[in-house]
mmCIF file of C-alpha atoms in Angstrom:
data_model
loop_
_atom_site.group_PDB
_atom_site.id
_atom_site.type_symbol
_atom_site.label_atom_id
_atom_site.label_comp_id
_atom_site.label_asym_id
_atom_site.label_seq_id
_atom_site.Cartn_x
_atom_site.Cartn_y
_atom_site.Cartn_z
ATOM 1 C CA UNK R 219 0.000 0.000 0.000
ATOM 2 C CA UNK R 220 1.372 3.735 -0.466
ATOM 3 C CA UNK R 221 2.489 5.611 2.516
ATOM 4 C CA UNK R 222 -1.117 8.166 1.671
ATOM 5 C CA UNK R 223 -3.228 4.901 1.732
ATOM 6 C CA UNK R 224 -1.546 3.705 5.278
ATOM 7 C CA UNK R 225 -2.029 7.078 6.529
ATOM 8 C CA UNK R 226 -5.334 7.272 5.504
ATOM 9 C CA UNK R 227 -6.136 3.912 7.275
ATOM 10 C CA UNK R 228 -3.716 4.690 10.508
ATOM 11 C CA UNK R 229 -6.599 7.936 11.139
ATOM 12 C CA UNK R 230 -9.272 5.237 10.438
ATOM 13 C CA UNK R 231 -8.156 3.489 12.875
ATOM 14 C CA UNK R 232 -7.430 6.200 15.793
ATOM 15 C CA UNK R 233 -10.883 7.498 15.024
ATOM 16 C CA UNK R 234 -12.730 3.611 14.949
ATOM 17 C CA UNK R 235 -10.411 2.980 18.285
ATOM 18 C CA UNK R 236 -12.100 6.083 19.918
ATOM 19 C CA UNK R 237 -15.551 4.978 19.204
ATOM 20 C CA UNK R 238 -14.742 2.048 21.080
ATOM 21 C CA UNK R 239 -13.080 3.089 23.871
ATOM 22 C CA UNK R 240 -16.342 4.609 25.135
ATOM 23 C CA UNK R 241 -18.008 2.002 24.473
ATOM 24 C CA UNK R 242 -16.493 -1.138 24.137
ATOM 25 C CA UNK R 243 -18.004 -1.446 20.348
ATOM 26 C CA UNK R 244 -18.788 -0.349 16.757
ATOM 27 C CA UNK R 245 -15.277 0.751 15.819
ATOM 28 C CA UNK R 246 -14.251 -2.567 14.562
ATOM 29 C CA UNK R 247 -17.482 -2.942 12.407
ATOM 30 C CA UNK R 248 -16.442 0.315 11.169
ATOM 31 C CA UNK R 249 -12.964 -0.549 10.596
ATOM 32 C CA UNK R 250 -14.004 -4.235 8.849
ATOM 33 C CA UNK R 251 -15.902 -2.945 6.167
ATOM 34 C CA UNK R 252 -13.653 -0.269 4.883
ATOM 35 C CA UNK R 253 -10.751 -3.374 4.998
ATOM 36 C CA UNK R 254 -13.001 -5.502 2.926
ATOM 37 C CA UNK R 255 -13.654 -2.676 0.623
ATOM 38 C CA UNK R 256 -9.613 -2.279 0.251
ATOM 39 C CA UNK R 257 -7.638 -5.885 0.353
ATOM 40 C CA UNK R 258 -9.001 -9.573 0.085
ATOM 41 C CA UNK R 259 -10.620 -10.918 3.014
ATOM 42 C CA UNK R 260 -8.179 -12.851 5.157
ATOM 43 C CA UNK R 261 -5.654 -9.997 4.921
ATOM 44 C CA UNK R 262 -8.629 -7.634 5.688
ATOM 45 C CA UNK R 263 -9.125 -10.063 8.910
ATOM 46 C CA UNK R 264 -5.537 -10.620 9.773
ATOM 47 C CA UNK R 265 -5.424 -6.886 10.040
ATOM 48 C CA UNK R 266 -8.415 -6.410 11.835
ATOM 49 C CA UNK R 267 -7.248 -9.035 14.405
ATOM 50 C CA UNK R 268 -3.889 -7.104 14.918
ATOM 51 C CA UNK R 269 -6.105 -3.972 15.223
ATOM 52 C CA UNK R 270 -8.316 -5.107 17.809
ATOM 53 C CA UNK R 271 -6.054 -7.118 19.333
ATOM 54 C CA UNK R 272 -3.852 -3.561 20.345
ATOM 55 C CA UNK R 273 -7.384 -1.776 20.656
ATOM 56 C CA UNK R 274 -8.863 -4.590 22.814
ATOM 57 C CA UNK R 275 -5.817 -4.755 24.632
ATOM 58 C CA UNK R 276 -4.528 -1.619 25.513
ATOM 59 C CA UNK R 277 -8.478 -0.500 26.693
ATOM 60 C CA UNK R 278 -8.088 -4.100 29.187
ATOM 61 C CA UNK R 279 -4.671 -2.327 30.480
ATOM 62 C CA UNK R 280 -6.099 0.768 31.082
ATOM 63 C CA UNK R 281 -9.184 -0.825 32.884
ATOM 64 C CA UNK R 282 -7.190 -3.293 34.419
ATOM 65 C CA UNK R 283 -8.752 -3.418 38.059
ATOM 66 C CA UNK R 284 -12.247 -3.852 36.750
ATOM 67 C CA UNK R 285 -11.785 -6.759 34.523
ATOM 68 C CA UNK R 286 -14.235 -9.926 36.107
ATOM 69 C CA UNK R 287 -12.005 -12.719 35.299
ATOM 70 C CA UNK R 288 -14.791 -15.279 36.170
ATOM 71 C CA UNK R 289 -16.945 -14.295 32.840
ATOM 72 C CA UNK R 290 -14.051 -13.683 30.569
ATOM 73 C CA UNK R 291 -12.731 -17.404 31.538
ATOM 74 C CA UNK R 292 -16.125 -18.766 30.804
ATOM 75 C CA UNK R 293 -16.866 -17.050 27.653
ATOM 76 C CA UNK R 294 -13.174 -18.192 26.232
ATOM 77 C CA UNK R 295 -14.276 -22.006 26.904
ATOM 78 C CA UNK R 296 -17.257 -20.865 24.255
ATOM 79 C CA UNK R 297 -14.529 -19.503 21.880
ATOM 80 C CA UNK R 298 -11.935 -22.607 22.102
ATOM 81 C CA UNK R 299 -14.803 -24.949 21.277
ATOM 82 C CA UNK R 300 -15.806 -22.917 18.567
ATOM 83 C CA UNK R 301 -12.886 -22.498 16.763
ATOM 84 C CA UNK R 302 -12.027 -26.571 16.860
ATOM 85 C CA UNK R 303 -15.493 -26.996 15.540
ATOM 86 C CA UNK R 304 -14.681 -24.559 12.675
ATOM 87 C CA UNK R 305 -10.905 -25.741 11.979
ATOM 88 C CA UNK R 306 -12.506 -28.854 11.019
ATOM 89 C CA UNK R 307 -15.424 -27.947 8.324
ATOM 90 C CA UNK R 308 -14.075 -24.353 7.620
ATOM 91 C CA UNK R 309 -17.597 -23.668 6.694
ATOM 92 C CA UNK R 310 -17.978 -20.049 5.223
ATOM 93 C CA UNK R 311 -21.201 -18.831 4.571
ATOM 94 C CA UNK R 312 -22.608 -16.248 1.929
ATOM 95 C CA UNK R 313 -22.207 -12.765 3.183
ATOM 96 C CA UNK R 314 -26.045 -11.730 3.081
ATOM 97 C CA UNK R 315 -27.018 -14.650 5.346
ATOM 98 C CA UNK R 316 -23.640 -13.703 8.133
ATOM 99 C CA UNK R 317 -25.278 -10.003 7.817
ATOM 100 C CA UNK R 318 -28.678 -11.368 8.396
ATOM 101 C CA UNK R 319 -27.609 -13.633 11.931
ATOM 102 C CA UNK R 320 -25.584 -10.246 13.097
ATOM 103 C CA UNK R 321 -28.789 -8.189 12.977
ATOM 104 C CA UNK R 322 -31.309 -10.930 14.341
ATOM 105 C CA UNK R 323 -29.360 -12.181 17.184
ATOM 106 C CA UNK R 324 -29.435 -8.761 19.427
ATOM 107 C CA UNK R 325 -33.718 -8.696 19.001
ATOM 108 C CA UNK R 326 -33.806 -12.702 20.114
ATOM 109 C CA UNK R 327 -32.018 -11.923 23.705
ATOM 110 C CA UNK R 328 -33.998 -8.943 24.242
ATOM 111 C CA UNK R 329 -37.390 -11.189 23.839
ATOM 112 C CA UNK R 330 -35.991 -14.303 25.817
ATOM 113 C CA UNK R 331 -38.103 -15.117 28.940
ATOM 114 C CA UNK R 332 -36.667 -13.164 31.892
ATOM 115 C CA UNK R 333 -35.094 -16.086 33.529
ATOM 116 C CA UNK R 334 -33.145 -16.610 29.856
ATOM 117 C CA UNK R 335 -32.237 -13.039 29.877
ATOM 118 C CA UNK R 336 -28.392 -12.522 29.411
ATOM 119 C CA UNK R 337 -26.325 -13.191 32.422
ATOM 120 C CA UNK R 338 -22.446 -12.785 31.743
ATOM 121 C CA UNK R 339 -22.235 -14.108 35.741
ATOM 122 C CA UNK R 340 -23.743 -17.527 34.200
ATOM 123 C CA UNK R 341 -21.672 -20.728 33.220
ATOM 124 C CA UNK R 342 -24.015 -22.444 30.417
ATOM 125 C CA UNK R 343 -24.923 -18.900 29.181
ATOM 126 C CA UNK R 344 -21.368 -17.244 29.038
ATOM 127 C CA UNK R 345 -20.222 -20.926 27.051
ATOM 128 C CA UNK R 346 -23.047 -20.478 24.721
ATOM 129 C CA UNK R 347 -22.560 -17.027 23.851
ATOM 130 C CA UNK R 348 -18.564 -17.223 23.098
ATOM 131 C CA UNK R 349 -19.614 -19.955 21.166
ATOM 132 C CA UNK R 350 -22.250 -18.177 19.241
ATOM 133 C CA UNK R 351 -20.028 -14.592 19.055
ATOM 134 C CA UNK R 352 -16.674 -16.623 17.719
ATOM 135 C CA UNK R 353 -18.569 -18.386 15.074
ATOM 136 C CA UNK R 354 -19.946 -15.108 13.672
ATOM 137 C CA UNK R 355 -16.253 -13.572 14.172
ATOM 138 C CA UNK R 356 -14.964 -16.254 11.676
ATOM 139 C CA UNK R 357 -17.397 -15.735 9.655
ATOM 140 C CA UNK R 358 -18.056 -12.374 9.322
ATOM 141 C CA UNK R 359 -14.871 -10.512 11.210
ATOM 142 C CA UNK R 360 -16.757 -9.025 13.986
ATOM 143 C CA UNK R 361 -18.815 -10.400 16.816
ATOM 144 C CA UNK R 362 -21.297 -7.823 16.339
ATOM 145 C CA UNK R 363 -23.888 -6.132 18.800
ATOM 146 C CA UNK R 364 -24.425 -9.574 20.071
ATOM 147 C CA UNK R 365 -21.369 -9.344 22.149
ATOM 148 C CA UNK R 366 -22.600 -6.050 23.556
ATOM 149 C CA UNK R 367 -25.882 -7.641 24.345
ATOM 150 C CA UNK R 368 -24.349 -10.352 26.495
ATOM 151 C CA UNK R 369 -22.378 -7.958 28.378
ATOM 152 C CA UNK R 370 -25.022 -5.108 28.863
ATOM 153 C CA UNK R 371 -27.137 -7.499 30.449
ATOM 154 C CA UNK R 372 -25.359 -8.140 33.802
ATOM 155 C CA UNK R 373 -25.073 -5.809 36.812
ATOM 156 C CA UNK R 374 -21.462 -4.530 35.741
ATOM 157 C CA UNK R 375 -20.908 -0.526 35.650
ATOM 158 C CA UNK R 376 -19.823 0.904 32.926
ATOM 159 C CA UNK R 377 -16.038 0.267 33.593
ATOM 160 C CA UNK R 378 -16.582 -3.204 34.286
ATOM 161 C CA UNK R 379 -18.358 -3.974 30.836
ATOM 162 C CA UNK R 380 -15.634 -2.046 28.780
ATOM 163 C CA UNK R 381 -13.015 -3.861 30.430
ATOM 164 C CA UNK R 382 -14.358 -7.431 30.979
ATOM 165 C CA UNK R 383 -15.363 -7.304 27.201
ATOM 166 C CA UNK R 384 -12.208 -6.131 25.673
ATOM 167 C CA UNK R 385 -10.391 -9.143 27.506
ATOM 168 C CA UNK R 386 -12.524 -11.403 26.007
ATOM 169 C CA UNK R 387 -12.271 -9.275 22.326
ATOM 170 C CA UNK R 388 -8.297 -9.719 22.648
ATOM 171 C CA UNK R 389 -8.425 -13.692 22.620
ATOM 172 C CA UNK R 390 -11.521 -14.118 20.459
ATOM 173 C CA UNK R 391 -9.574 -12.052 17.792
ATOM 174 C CA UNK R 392 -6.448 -14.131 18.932
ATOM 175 C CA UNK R 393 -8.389 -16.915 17.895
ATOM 176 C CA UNK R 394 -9.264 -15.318 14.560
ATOM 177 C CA UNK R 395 -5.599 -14.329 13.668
ATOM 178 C CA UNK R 396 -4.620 -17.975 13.701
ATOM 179 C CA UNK R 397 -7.712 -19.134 11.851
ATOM 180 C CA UNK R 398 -7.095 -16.695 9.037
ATOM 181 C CA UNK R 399 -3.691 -16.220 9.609
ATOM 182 C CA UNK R 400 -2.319 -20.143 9.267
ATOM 183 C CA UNK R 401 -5.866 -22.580 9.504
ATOM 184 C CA UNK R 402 -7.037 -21.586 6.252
ATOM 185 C CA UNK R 403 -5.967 -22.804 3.093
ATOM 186 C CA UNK R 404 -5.585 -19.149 1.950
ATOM 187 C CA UNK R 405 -3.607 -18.042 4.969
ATOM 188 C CA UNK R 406 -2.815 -14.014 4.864
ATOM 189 C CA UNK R 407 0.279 -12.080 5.206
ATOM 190 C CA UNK R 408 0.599 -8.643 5.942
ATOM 191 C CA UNK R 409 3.281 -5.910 5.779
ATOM 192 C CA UNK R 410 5.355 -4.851 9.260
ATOM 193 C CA UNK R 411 4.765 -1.314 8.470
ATOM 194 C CA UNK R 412 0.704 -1.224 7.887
ATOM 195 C CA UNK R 413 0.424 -3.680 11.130
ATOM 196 C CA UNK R 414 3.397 -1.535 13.693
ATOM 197 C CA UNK R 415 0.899 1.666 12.348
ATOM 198 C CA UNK R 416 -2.315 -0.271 13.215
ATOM 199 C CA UNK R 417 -1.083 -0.925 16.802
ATOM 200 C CA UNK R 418 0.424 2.425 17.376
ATOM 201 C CA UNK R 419 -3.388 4.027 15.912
ATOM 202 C CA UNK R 420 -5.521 1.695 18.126
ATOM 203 C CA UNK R 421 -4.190 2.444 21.251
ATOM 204 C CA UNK R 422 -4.139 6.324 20.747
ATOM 205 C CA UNK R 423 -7.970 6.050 19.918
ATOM 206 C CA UNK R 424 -8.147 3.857 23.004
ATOM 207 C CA UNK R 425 -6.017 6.538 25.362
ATOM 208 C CA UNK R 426 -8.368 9.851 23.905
ATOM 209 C CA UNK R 427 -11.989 8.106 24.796
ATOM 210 C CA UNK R 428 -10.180 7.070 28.569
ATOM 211 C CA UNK R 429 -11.250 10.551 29.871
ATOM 212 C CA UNK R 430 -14.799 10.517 28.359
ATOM 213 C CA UNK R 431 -15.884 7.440 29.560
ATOM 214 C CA UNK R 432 -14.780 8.364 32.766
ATOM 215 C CA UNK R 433 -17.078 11.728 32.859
ATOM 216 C CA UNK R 434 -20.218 9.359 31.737
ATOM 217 C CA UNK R 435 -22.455 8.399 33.691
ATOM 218 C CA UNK R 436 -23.436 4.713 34.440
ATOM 219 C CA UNK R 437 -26.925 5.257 32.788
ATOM 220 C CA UNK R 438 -25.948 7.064 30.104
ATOM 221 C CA UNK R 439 -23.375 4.738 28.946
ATOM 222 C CA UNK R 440 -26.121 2.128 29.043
ATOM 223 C CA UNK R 441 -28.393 4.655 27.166
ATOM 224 C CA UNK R 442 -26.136 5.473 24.546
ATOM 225 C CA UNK R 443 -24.939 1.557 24.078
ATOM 226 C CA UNK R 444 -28.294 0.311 23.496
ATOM 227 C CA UNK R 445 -29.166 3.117 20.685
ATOM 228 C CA UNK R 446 -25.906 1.720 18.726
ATOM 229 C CA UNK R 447 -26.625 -1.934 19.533
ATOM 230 C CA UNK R 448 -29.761 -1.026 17.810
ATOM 231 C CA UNK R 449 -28.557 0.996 14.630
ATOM 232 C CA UNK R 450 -25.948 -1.515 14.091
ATOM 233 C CA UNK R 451 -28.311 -4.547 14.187
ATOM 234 C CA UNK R 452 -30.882 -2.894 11.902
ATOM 235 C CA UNK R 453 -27.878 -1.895 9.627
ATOM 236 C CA UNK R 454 -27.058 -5.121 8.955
ATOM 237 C CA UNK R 455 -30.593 -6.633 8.832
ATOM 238 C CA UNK R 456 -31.711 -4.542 5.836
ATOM 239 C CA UNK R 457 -27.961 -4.214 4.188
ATOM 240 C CA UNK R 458 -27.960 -8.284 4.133
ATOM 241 C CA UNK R 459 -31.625 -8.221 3.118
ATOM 242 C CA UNK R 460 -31.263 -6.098 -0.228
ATOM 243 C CA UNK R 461 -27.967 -8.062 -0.738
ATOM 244 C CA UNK R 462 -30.124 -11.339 -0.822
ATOM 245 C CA UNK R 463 -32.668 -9.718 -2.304
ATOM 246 C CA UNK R 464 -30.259 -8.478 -5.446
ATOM 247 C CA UNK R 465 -28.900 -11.730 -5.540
ATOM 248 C CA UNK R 466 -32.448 -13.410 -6.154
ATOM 249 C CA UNK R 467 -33.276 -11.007 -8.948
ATOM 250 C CA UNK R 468 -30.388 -11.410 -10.505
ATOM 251 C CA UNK R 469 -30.521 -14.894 -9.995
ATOM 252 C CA UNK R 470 -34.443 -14.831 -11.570
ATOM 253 C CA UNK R 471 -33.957 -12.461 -14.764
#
């Protein structure tokens, strides 16, 4: 890439980091889409990874003392079993049918029973749903609003759900760095220069929103989450509906 392109993406990134730093999502669907617009897809999701990874990871530093380790160990059993289950079929699906399970999944845990609600404090529940979120990492590069979901719906404050969630972001996209980065049979490389800027970018987004989040409130963070949660997951309900619907006209005529 020219040095104007990896400039172009290294403010991408700050800005995409910054978004999540307050709250602990929607930057890295942001960031995914422009890298599928720009490079094939497992160097778009090698990068990601690395990007997330330093984003993830940096925000986990920051908010080191209010990480719940209990949740994030639970939720990484979901992820390990996921990614064996995918190593072995390497199943990929269309696009408009990923976009389709991102938007859904949110709406189904708001309308489970009350006792079903999402619990990040519970065992079967925190398995299930690193399960569930790692699959639709593989196959779509982001674990979508689903994540969010999951983690909104315990008694953690604010700093609790930022930081217990980008622990569990940093090995999930582990996880997805050695699926695309060496599983695969198209396994990615990527240039030292566009991945050092990537890192550098991420964290600096992740350092500027540190102050913010701090002068938020608990219930405005929880406020402001849910209205993105929201516009994400209709985003990608009616983008991967007209995509399937395009395809099936085309398709027809």
């Amino acid at each position: 890439m020219t040095p104007l392109m990896i400039a172009a993406l290294g403010l991408l990134m700050v800005a995409t980091a910054f978004l999540s730093g307050l709250f602990g999502m929607a930057g890295g669907l942001i960031l995914i889409g422009v890298l599928l617009a720009l490079m094939p897809l497992p160097t778009a999701m090698v990068l990601h990874a690395i990007t997330q990874m330093a984003s993830n990871g940096w925000r986990a530093f920051l908010w080191r003392r209010h990480i719940r380790w209990r949740p994030v160990g639970v939720y990484l059993i979901g992820c390990a079993a996921a990614l064996a289950a995918w190593s072995i079929t390497r199943y990929v699906p269309d696009k408009p049918v990923a976009l389709l399970m991102l938007g859904v999944t949110p709406f189904m845990a708001r309308l489970m029973p009350p006792k079903l609600k999402p619990d990040p404090n519970s065992v079967w529940q925190g398995t299930l749903y690193g399960s569930i979120c790692m699959g639709l990492m593989l196959m779509t590069g982001v674990s979508g609003p689903l994540m969010d979901t999951f983690f909104l719906g315990g008694q953690f404050d604010r700093r609790g759900i930022v930081a217990t969630k980008a622990t569990c972001q940093v090995a999930s996209h582990f996880l997805k760095l050695i699926y695309f980065g060496g599983i695969i049979d198209q396994a990615a490389t990527l240039d030292p220069v566009l991945a050092g800027v990537a890192i550098a970018a991420s964290m600096l987004g992740t350092s500027l929103a540190r102050r913010i989040l701090e002068a938020m409130t608990d219930l405005q963070f929880r406020t402001w989450a849910q209205r993105l949660i929201t516009t994400v997951a209709g985003y990608y309900i009616l983008y991967g509906g007209w995509l399937l619907l395009s395809r099936s006209y085309a398709l027809a005529f």
